[in-house]
Amino acid sequence: MSLKKRITLAICAIIIIFLILLSCIIYTKSASILNQNAEMYMRSQLDRAQENIDLLIHINRLETEKLALDPKVKQFLNGEIRVDEINRYLTASMNEKNTNGNHYKDLFLLNPEGKIIATCMPKAMGLDLSSREYFQKSKQLKKTITSDILVAKSDGALIVITVTPIYNTKDQVMAYAGIAILAEFFSHFIKDLKLGNTGYYAIVDSNNLILSHPDKSLIATDAANTKFEIPRTLLAENAKNTANAVTKRILMNNKNLRELQIYKSMGSNRWTLIAILPEKELQERSFHLLSYVIGIGALMIIMAMGIGIYLSDKITVPIVAITEYMNRAAKGRFMIEKSISDSLKNFRKNSENIFNETAYWNIHSSDEIGNLNRSLKNLKEYFLFIIRQFEYESEQMIKASKELTSTIEDASYRTAKFISTLSHDLKTSITLIKGYAKGILSGIIQEEEVKRQFLEGIYNSAEDMERITCDILDSAYEAQYCPKLHREPVSSKDFAFKLFKKSRQYIVDSQRIFEGLCQCTEGILSIDSVKIERAWDNLLTNAVKYSTEGSKIQVHILEENHAIEFRITDEGIGIKPEEFDKIFNMFYRGEHQKNKGYGLGLFIAKSIIEAHKSTLKFKSVYGKGSSFWFSLEKDKSIL
């Protein structure tokens, strides 16, 4: 084999081996990162599913407890109304709840022995539920209990039931209130959670029965039939009512395909959430990446072969020239000296050409083999630079994923804090009502003035509950859905002076110093006046809530360039700079836990203002106060 071919093959072999190693490294690292990201995404979606289901269970329990406190129910249990009348009332209540979907199966009442005495379903009247585990548990613990998946005795439907005791004035259990919802409602909650092309989510109850599954025919069947084998460690955590325990495993499904399964315990009901993703789908992404790496590698190999041929030509030129002159010199002694001299000159000339043409590779030697080695080292350093750059970008991707996870965890914490605060406020009012009512009913209180004070306490606590309930329901609706505006033409001058007058009275009544100015000309605002007033009230309430009595609050409503600016400035505690990016987040309350609130005011105000194509702006100095403002454009078509 000629020297030229050997050099060409050596260069190509080195580059090919290097490219193969590089491709393996890139593929291995990329596949690992892709799989990690897929697993992190599955875990985050499980957290989201758990939040939805926990919220559904909590709301269902609150509704059951509300039914137990319903005056109509108390009248029925006291014999003041007939069975048919309470049945009609329960049916009307259930129809109202089913406005957005027929998920509520039945609202019913049980006597202390566990027999149904009132229901929305005539077939269910008189059914004995005393043997049901959830009833026995509620009777034993005297608290609200949610069942696993059940088969209804009335019509065989798959349901989940929540029951709670009903107490009389002597704090004795006189009956039980219950609400049954269709089991498929849980599938409705998680059906929109996407997991690749073929992945899905499922829920298994504490009896190892499927509660939720994309295939509705599998609901209420044994989870073992679908290869859902809940790990023993997770079962132990469920038995301890430990939430958020997570386990993953790779198993063969019923179709003999390997799939990744991630299990997460819910704790409160000993249910288990499962995310399932076929391993084939994970590998497809890696194979897709590998095809790109192989394609690029093939192009580089072709380029390497061209470079090898070119370099081998240049390297062998001086060697061939010397050989030819040496052969010519061998024909006669008289030609030796001249031949050697000419060969050396030719060698130097060719060497100089090589130096000029390979300047890019930074070669400064007449040793062709040495030049080749240095060229390979330069190429190696270049590829190492590319690898370091790829590792840096991978680290940035992982960092972004961790930040996303932290954001999701923060949102979960704020949601839990919101529910805890709401429960505490409602329980406080309920406790006061029960205490005052028990004091009056006991007959110990004889003084009319004391009775009147107790009745006022009951009335005030009921008003607090009504205010909290209405405020939270309205706020939750505004937070969940984009504000739907009912725009109508409103006099800009009348609307501005109305808000100004209302603000002045509220600030003065709160023992703050009012200072303000309202200047607005006639014109028309095309707005939803009710929602703008709500946003303004939220800002005004915050200004009073986070300032002290005797401090000054300024209200300015001024017109400029056919737009009206609404501004509120207080001298309160202000906002820390590190909280600027968070104050408009849902449920965020900062560090002011001593002030009552649910962290929805600024979020809803911002949503309403943005729905009117405007922006809610603010500035604040911590310890000195804050200023919030927004602008509304006049309708120029009416000017």
PDB file of C-alpha atoms in Angstrom, residues 67-313:
ATOM      1  CA  LEU A  67     -76.011  20.102  54.206  1.00  0.00           C
ATOM      2  CA  ALA A  68     -75.855  18.888  57.820  1.00  0.00           C
ATOM      3  CA  LEU A  69     -76.313  22.507  58.987  1.00  0.00           C
ATOM      4  CA  ASP A  70     -79.130  23.285  56.521  1.00  0.00           C
ATOM      5  CA  PRO A  71     -82.221  24.692  58.338  1.00  0.00           C
ATOM      6  CA  LYS A  72     -84.543  22.611  56.136  1.00  0.00           C
ATOM      7  CA  VAL A  73     -82.750  19.452  57.228  1.00  0.00           C
ATOM      8  CA  LYS A  74     -83.093  20.459  60.882  1.00  0.00           C
ATOM      9  CA  GLN A  75     -86.813  21.158  60.364  1.00  0.00           C
ATOM     10  CA  PHE A  76     -87.279  17.709  58.831  1.00  0.00           C
ATOM     11  CA  LEU A  77     -85.417  15.963  61.652  1.00  0.00           C
ATOM     12  CA  ASN A  78     -87.518  17.911  64.189  1.00  0.00           C
ATOM     13  CA  GLY A  79     -90.709  16.713  62.453  1.00  0.00           C
ATOM     14  CA  GLU A  80     -91.690  20.153  61.180  1.00  0.00           C
ATOM     15  CA  ILE A  81     -91.841  19.175  57.465  1.00  0.00           C
ATOM     16  CA  ARG A  82     -92.809  15.984  55.617  1.00  0.00           C
ATOM     17  CA  VAL A  83     -90.587  13.477  53.789  1.00  0.00           C
ATOM     18  CA  ASP A  84     -91.849  14.414  50.335  1.00  0.00           C
ATOM     19  CA  GLU A  85     -91.069  18.075  50.991  1.00  0.00           C
ATOM     20  CA  ILE A  86     -87.465  17.422  52.116  1.00  0.00           C
ATOM     21  CA  ASN A  87     -86.994  15.057  49.150  1.00  0.00           C
ATOM     22  CA  ARG A  88     -88.045  17.791  46.745  1.00  0.00           C
ATOM     23  CA  TYR A  89     -85.703  20.222  48.501  1.00  0.00           C
ATOM     24  CA  LEU A  90     -82.758  17.788  48.258  1.00  0.00           C
ATOM     25  CA  THR A  91     -83.520  17.144  44.568  1.00  0.00           C
ATOM     26  CA  ALA A  92     -83.597  20.878  43.814  1.00  0.00           C
ATOM     27  CA  SER A  93     -80.273  21.341  45.632  1.00  0.00           C
ATOM     28  CA  MET A  94     -78.678  18.495  43.656  1.00  0.00           C
ATOM     29  CA  ASN A  95     -79.969  19.854  40.326  1.00  0.00           C
ATOM     30  CA  GLU A  96     -78.435  23.205  41.168  1.00  0.00           C
ATOM     31  CA  LYS A  97     -75.065  21.538  41.861  1.00  0.00           C
ATOM     32  CA  ASN A  98     -75.303  19.636  38.547  1.00  0.00           C
ATOM     33  CA  THR A  99     -75.543  22.827  36.515  1.00  0.00           C
ATOM     34  CA  ASN A 100     -71.986  22.367  35.171  1.00  0.00           C
ATOM     35  CA  GLY A 101     -72.175  18.567  34.784  1.00  0.00           C
ATOM     36  CA  ASN A 102     -74.176  15.596  36.055  1.00  0.00           C
ATOM     37  CA  HIS A 103     -71.626  14.456  38.614  1.00  0.00           C
ATOM     38  CA  TYR A 104     -73.779  14.548  41.775  1.00  0.00           C
ATOM     39  CA  LYS A 105     -75.639  11.239  42.182  1.00  0.00           C
ATOM     40  CA  ASP A 106     -77.643  11.804  45.376  1.00  0.00           C
ATOM     41  CA  LEU A 107     -78.114  13.966  48.470  1.00  0.00           C
ATOM     42  CA  PHE A 108     -79.556  11.909  51.337  1.00  0.00           C
ATOM     43  CA  LEU A 109     -80.138  11.702  55.105  1.00  0.00           C
ATOM     44  CA  LEU A 110     -79.579   8.660  57.355  1.00  0.00           C
ATOM     45  CA  ASN A 111     -81.080   7.929  60.748  1.00  0.00           C
ATOM     46  CA  PRO A 112     -78.662   7.017  63.571  1.00  0.00           C
ATOM     47  CA  GLU A 113     -79.023   3.320  62.642  1.00  0.00           C
ATOM     48  CA  GLY A 114     -77.824   3.910  59.071  1.00  0.00           C
ATOM     49  CA  LYS A 115     -81.103   3.718  57.116  1.00  0.00           C
ATOM     50  CA  ILE A 116     -81.915   6.306  54.430  1.00  0.00           C
ATOM     51  CA  ILE A 117     -84.841   8.490  55.546  1.00  0.00           C
ATOM     52  CA  ALA A 118     -84.630  11.192  52.849  1.00  0.00           C
ATOM     53  CA  THR A 119     -83.128  11.098  49.360  1.00  0.00           C
ATOM     54  CA  CYS A 120     -83.242  12.404  45.797  1.00  0.00           C
ATOM     55  CA  MET A 121     -83.732   8.822  44.535  1.00  0.00           C
ATOM     56  CA  PRO A 122     -87.041   7.070  45.374  1.00  0.00           C
ATOM     57  CA  LYS A 123     -85.355   3.651  44.953  1.00  0.00           C
ATOM     58  CA  ALA A 124     -82.925   4.499  47.742  1.00  0.00           C
ATOM     59  CA  MET A 125     -85.556   5.176  50.422  1.00  0.00           C
ATOM     60  CA  GLY A 126     -85.182   2.795  53.336  1.00  0.00           C
ATOM     61  CA  LEU A 127     -81.862   1.311  52.204  1.00  0.00           C
ATOM     62  CA  ASP A 128     -79.742   0.071  55.092  1.00  0.00           C
ATOM     63  CA  LEU A 129     -76.166   1.431  54.878  1.00  0.00           C
ATOM     64  CA  SER A 130     -75.198   0.510  58.425  1.00  0.00           C
ATOM     65  CA  SER A 131     -72.772  -2.167  57.223  1.00  0.00           C
ATOM     66  CA  ARG A 132     -70.850   0.244  54.988  1.00  0.00           C
ATOM     67  CA  GLU A 133     -67.334   0.913  56.257  1.00  0.00           C
ATOM     68  CA  TYR A 134     -67.577   4.693  55.777  1.00  0.00           C
ATOM     69  CA  PHE A 135     -70.784   4.875  57.892  1.00  0.00           C
ATOM     70  CA  GLN A 136     -69.294   2.791  60.684  1.00  0.00           C
ATOM     71  CA  LYS A 137     -66.162   4.926  60.665  1.00  0.00           C
ATOM     72  CA  SER A 138     -68.132   8.190  60.730  1.00  0.00           C
ATOM     73  CA  LYS A 139     -70.307   6.843  63.538  1.00  0.00           C
ATOM     74  CA  GLN A 140     -67.271   5.739  65.541  1.00  0.00           C
ATOM     75  CA  LEU A 141     -65.106   8.849  65.016  1.00  0.00           C
ATOM     76  CA  LYS A 142     -68.031  11.326  64.824  1.00  0.00           C
ATOM     77  CA  LYS A 143     -66.522  13.208  61.908  1.00  0.00           C
ATOM     78  CA  THR A 144     -66.805  13.597  58.148  1.00  0.00           C
ATOM     79  CA  ILE A 145     -65.653  10.515  56.188  1.00  0.00           C
ATOM     80  CA  THR A 146     -65.176   9.984  52.429  1.00  0.00           C
ATOM     81  CA  SER A 147     -65.503   6.424  51.126  1.00  0.00           C
ATOM     82  CA  ASP A 148     -63.537   4.469  48.536  1.00  0.00           C
ATOM     83  CA  ILE A 149     -65.268   3.567  45.256  1.00  0.00           C
ATOM     84  CA  LEU A 150     -68.620   1.821  45.868  1.00  0.00           C
ATOM     85  CA  VAL A 151     -71.394   0.146  43.918  1.00  0.00           C
ATOM     86  CA  ALA A 152     -74.671   1.919  44.737  1.00  0.00           C
ATOM     87  CA  LYS A 153     -77.286  -0.393  46.283  1.00  0.00           C
ATOM     88  CA  SER A 154     -80.051   1.538  44.556  1.00  0.00           C
ATOM     89  CA  ASP A 155     -79.048   1.246  40.876  1.00  0.00           C
ATOM     90  CA  GLY A 156     -75.531  -0.283  40.756  1.00  0.00           C
ATOM     91  CA  ALA A 157     -73.797   2.973  39.756  1.00  0.00           C
ATOM     92  CA  LEU A 158     -70.133   3.486  40.708  1.00  0.00           C
ATOM     93  CA  ILE A 159     -69.996   6.232  43.331  1.00  0.00           C
ATOM     94  CA  VAL A 160     -67.932   7.867  46.091  1.00  0.00           C
ATOM     95  CA  ILE A 161     -69.881   8.891  49.224  1.00  0.00           C
ATOM     96  CA  THR A 162     -69.151  11.467  51.931  1.00  0.00           C
ATOM     97  CA  VAL A 163     -71.127  11.376  55.220  1.00  0.00           C
ATOM     98  CA  THR A 164     -71.047  13.605  58.299  1.00  0.00           C
ATOM     99  CA  PRO A 165     -72.926  13.563  61.639  1.00  0.00           C
ATOM    100  CA  ILE A 166     -75.815  15.977  62.336  1.00  0.00           C
ATOM    101  CA  TYR A 167     -75.942  17.212  65.925  1.00  0.00           C
ATOM    102  CA  ASN A 168     -78.912  18.498  67.933  1.00  0.00           C
ATOM    103  CA  THR A 169     -78.796  21.356  70.388  1.00  0.00           C
ATOM    104  CA  LYS A 170     -77.485  19.006  73.067  1.00  0.00           C
ATOM    105  CA  ASP A 171     -74.503  18.095  70.911  1.00  0.00           C
ATOM    106  CA  GLN A 172     -75.911  14.613  70.299  1.00  0.00           C
ATOM    107  CA  VAL A 173     -75.898  12.852  66.918  1.00  0.00           C
ATOM    108  CA  MET A 174     -79.485  12.856  65.652  1.00  0.00           C
ATOM    109  CA  ALA A 175     -78.814  11.766  62.025  1.00  0.00           C
ATOM    110  CA  TYR A 176     -76.234  11.744  59.221  1.00  0.00           C
ATOM    111  CA  ALA A 177     -76.044  13.796  56.029  1.00  0.00           C
ATOM    112  CA  GLY A 178     -74.510  12.312  52.904  1.00  0.00           C
ATOM    113  CA  ILE A 179     -73.581  13.265  49.330  1.00  0.00           C
ATOM    114  CA  ALA A 180     -72.848  10.724  46.583  1.00  0.00           C
ATOM    115  CA  ILE A 181     -70.893  11.698  43.449  1.00  0.00           C
ATOM    116  CA  LEU A 182     -70.159   9.546  40.418  1.00  0.00           C
ATOM    117  CA  ALA A 183     -66.719   7.939  40.471  1.00  0.00           C
ATOM    118  CA  GLU A 184     -66.039   9.082  36.917  1.00  0.00           C
ATOM    119  CA  PHE A 185     -65.915  12.664  38.234  1.00  0.00           C
ATOM    120  CA  PHE A 186     -62.309  11.987  39.303  1.00  0.00           C
ATOM    121  CA  SER A 187     -61.474  10.956  35.733  1.00  0.00           C
ATOM    122  CA  HIS A 188     -62.978  14.265  34.639  1.00  0.00           C
ATOM    123  CA  PHE A 189     -60.429  16.064  36.816  1.00  0.00           C
ATOM    124  CA  ILE A 190     -57.323  14.370  35.373  1.00  0.00           C
ATOM    125  CA  LYS A 191     -58.359  13.672  31.781  1.00  0.00           C
ATOM    126  CA  ASP A 192     -56.841  16.971  30.591  1.00  0.00           C
ATOM    127  CA  LEU A 193     -53.419  16.146  32.047  1.00  0.00           C
ATOM    128  CA  LYS A 194     -51.283  15.161  29.062  1.00  0.00           C
ATOM    129  CA  LEU A 195     -48.368  12.716  29.287  1.00  0.00           C
ATOM    130  CA  GLY A 196     -46.689  12.312  25.907  1.00  0.00           C
ATOM    131  CA  ASN A 197     -48.688  10.621  23.145  1.00  0.00           C
ATOM    132  CA  THR A 198     -49.789   7.428  24.932  1.00  0.00           C
ATOM    133  CA  GLY A 199     -49.130   8.082  28.638  1.00  0.00           C
ATOM    134  CA  TYR A 200     -51.988   8.550  31.102  1.00  0.00           C
ATOM    135  CA  TYR A 201     -52.890   8.949  34.799  1.00  0.00           C
ATOM    136  CA  ALA A 202     -54.949   6.725  37.122  1.00  0.00           C
ATOM    137  CA  ILE A 203     -56.194   6.655  40.739  1.00  0.00           C
ATOM    138  CA  VAL A 204     -56.374   3.536  42.935  1.00  0.00           C
ATOM    139  CA  ASP A 205     -58.303   3.576  46.238  1.00  0.00           C
ATOM    140  CA  SER A 206     -57.305   1.945  49.527  1.00  0.00           C
ATOM    141  CA  ASN A 207     -59.047  -1.306  48.513  1.00  0.00           C
ATOM    142  CA  ASN A 208     -56.814  -1.558  45.413  1.00  0.00           C
ATOM    143  CA  LEU A 209     -59.771  -0.737  43.132  1.00  0.00           C
ATOM    144  CA  ILE A 210     -59.370   1.614  40.179  1.00  0.00           C
ATOM    145  CA  LEU A 211     -61.142   4.896  40.930  1.00  0.00           C
ATOM    146  CA  SER A 212     -60.106   6.810  37.807  1.00  0.00           C
ATOM    147  CA  HIS A 213     -58.806   5.582  34.427  1.00  0.00           C
ATOM    148  CA  PRO A 214     -59.048   6.766  30.783  1.00  0.00           C
ATOM    149  CA  ASP A 215     -60.794   3.470  30.017  1.00  0.00           C
ATOM    150  CA  LYS A 216     -64.055   3.840  31.983  1.00  0.00           C
ATOM    151  CA  SER A 217     -64.720   0.113  31.728  1.00  0.00           C
ATOM    152  CA  LEU A 218     -61.807  -0.490  34.139  1.00  0.00           C
ATOM    153  CA  ILE A 219     -63.259   1.708  36.910  1.00  0.00           C
ATOM    154  CA  ALA A 220     -64.050  -0.327  40.058  1.00  0.00           C
ATOM    155  CA  THR A 221     -61.961  -3.290  38.827  1.00  0.00           C
ATOM    156  CA  ASP A 222     -58.984  -4.775  40.671  1.00  0.00           C
ATOM    157  CA  ALA A 223     -55.831  -2.710  39.952  1.00  0.00           C
ATOM    158  CA  ALA A 224     -53.757  -5.909  39.767  1.00  0.00           C
ATOM    159  CA  ASN A 225     -55.540  -6.779  36.506  1.00  0.00           C
ATOM    160  CA  THR A 226     -53.922  -3.757  34.857  1.00  0.00           C
ATOM    161  CA  LYS A 227     -50.434  -4.417  36.279  1.00  0.00           C
ATOM    162  CA  PHE A 228     -50.781  -1.641  38.900  1.00  0.00           C
ATOM    163  CA  GLU A 229     -48.838  -3.271  41.728  1.00  0.00           C
ATOM    164  CA  ILE A 230     -48.606  -0.663  44.462  1.00  0.00           C
ATOM    165  CA  PRO A 231     -45.247  -1.109  46.295  1.00  0.00           C
ATOM    166  CA  ARG A 232     -45.411  -2.323  49.890  1.00  0.00           C
ATOM    167  CA  THR A 233     -43.484   0.696  51.117  1.00  0.00           C
ATOM    168  CA  LEU A 234     -46.140   2.978  49.627  1.00  0.00           C
ATOM    169  CA  LEU A 235     -48.943   0.909  51.161  1.00  0.00           C
ATOM    170  CA  ALA A 236     -47.242   1.362  54.535  1.00  0.00           C
ATOM    171  CA  GLU A 237     -47.083   5.129  54.005  1.00  0.00           C
ATOM    172  CA  ASN A 238     -50.795   5.172  53.027  1.00  0.00           C
ATOM    173  CA  ALA A 239     -51.654   3.245  56.191  1.00  0.00           C
ATOM    174  CA  LYS A 240     -49.925   5.983  58.188  1.00  0.00           C
ATOM    175  CA  ASN A 241     -51.896   8.660  56.283  1.00  0.00           C
ATOM    176  CA  THR A 242     -48.595  10.001  54.970  1.00  0.00           C
ATOM    177  CA  ALA A 243     -49.084  12.152  51.867  1.00  0.00           C
ATOM    178  CA  ASN A 244     -46.576  12.843  49.058  1.00  0.00           C
ATOM    179  CA  ALA A 245     -44.645   9.553  49.334  1.00  0.00           C
ATOM    180  CA  VAL A 246     -43.389   8.779  45.805  1.00  0.00           C
ATOM    181  CA  THR A 247     -42.119   5.513  44.283  1.00  0.00           C
ATOM    182  CA  LYS A 248     -41.211   4.655  40.694  1.00  0.00           C
ATOM    183  CA  ARG A 249     -40.747   1.334  38.921  1.00  0.00           C
ATOM    184  CA  ILE A 250     -40.507  -0.128  35.403  1.00  0.00           C
ATOM    185  CA  LEU A 251     -42.874  -3.043  34.705  1.00  0.00           C
ATOM    186  CA  MET A 252     -44.315  -5.085  31.823  1.00  0.00           C
ATOM    187  CA  ASN A 253     -47.929  -4.166  31.064  1.00  0.00           C
ATOM    188  CA  ASN A 254     -50.684  -6.440  29.750  1.00  0.00           C
ATOM    189  CA  LYS A 255     -49.350  -5.977  26.205  1.00  0.00           C
ATOM    190  CA  ASN A 256     -45.839  -7.117  27.265  1.00  0.00           C
ATOM    191  CA  LEU A 257     -44.445  -3.626  26.819  1.00  0.00           C
ATOM    192  CA  ARG A 258     -42.171  -2.025  29.381  1.00  0.00           C
ATOM    193  CA  GLU A 259     -43.542   1.152  30.955  1.00  0.00           C
ATOM    194  CA  LEU A 260     -42.447   3.649  33.593  1.00  0.00           C
ATOM    195  CA  GLN A 261     -44.888   3.925  36.512  1.00  0.00           C
ATOM    196  CA  ILE A 262     -44.634   6.599  39.206  1.00  0.00           C
ATOM    197  CA  TYR A 263     -46.788   6.132  42.332  1.00  0.00           C
ATOM    198  CA  LYS A 264     -47.731   8.972  44.712  1.00  0.00           C
ATOM    199  CA  SER A 265     -49.688   8.545  47.952  1.00  0.00           C
ATOM    200  CA  MET A 266     -52.458  11.012  48.846  1.00  0.00           C
ATOM    201  CA  GLY A 267     -52.505  10.241  52.558  1.00  0.00           C
ATOM    202  CA  SER A 268     -55.889  11.635  53.597  1.00  0.00           C
ATOM    203  CA  ASN A 269     -57.942   8.909  51.893  1.00  0.00           C
ATOM    204  CA  ARG A 270     -55.133   6.370  51.476  1.00  0.00           C
ATOM    205  CA  TRP A 271     -55.556   6.690  47.705  1.00  0.00           C
ATOM    206  CA  THR A 272     -52.702   6.366  45.242  1.00  0.00           C
ATOM    207  CA  LEU A 273     -52.062   8.468  42.130  1.00  0.00           C
ATOM    208  CA  ILE A 274     -50.243   6.717  39.263  1.00  0.00           C
ATOM    209  CA  ALA A 275     -48.557   8.194  36.168  1.00  0.00           C
ATOM    210  CA  ILE A 276     -47.859   5.692  33.371  1.00  0.00           C
ATOM    211  CA  LEU A 277     -45.571   6.314  30.375  1.00  0.00           C
ATOM    212  CA  PRO A 278     -44.418   3.538  27.953  1.00  0.00           C
ATOM    213  CA  GLU A 279     -40.630   3.167  27.916  1.00  0.00           C
ATOM    214  CA  LYS A 280     -40.816   3.012  24.124  1.00  0.00           C
ATOM    215  CA  GLU A 281     -41.977   6.632  24.056  1.00  0.00           C
ATOM    216  CA  LEU A 282     -39.018   7.649  26.215  1.00  0.00           C
ATOM    217  CA  GLN A 283     -36.629   5.856  23.860  1.00  0.00           C
ATOM    218  CA  GLU A 284     -38.179   7.402  20.745  1.00  0.00           C
ATOM    219  CA  ARG A 285     -36.988  10.835  21.795  1.00  0.00           C
ATOM    220  CA  SER A 286     -33.478   9.506  22.398  1.00  0.00           C
ATOM    221  CA  PHE A 287     -33.425   7.668  19.050  1.00  0.00           C
ATOM    222  CA  HIS A 288     -34.601  10.832  17.300  1.00  0.00           C
ATOM    223  CA  LEU A 289     -31.684  12.708  18.847  1.00  0.00           C
ATOM    224  CA  LEU A 290     -29.303   9.875  17.900  1.00  0.00           C
ATOM    225  CA  SER A 291     -30.361  10.103  14.235  1.00  0.00           C
ATOM    226  CA  TYR A 292     -29.308  13.744  14.179  1.00  0.00           C
ATOM    227  CA  VAL A 293     -25.962  12.885  15.793  1.00  0.00           C
ATOM    228  CA  ILE A 294     -25.330  10.080  13.267  1.00  0.00           C
ATOM    229  CA  GLY A 295     -26.261  12.326  10.333  1.00  0.00           C
ATOM    230  CA  ILE A 296     -23.921  15.087  11.447  1.00  0.00           C
ATOM    231  CA  GLY A 297     -21.202  12.488  12.165  1.00  0.00           C
ATOM    232  CA  ALA A 298     -21.522  11.050   8.622  1.00  0.00           C
ATOM    233  CA  LEU A 299     -21.101  14.505   7.084  1.00  0.00           C
ATOM    234  CA  MET A 300     -18.025  15.134   9.229  1.00  0.00           C
ATOM    235  CA  ILE A 301     -16.533  11.740   8.197  1.00  0.00           C
ATOM    236  CA  ILE A 302     -16.918  12.664   4.529  1.00  0.00           C
ATOM    237  CA  MET A 303     -15.242  16.001   5.241  1.00  0.00           C
ATOM    238  CA  ALA A 304     -12.491  14.187   7.165  1.00  0.00           C
ATOM    239  CA  MET A 305     -11.820  11.907   4.186  1.00  0.00           C
ATOM    240  CA  GLY A 306     -11.483  14.919   1.900  1.00  0.00           C
ATOM    241  CA  ILE A 307      -9.117  16.619   4.355  1.00  0.00           C
ATOM    242  CA  GLY A 308      -7.110  13.388   4.676  1.00  0.00           C
ATOM    243  CA  ILE A 309      -6.691  13.078   0.908  1.00  0.00           C
ATOM    244  CA  TYR A 310      -5.689  16.722   0.605  1.00  0.00           C
ATOM    245  CA  LEU A 311      -3.125  16.544   3.441  1.00  0.00           C
ATOM    246  CA  SER A 312      -1.661  13.251   2.197  1.00  0.00           C
ATOM    247  CA  ASP A 313      -1.074  14.828  -1.217  1.00  0.00           C
TER     248      ASP A 313
END
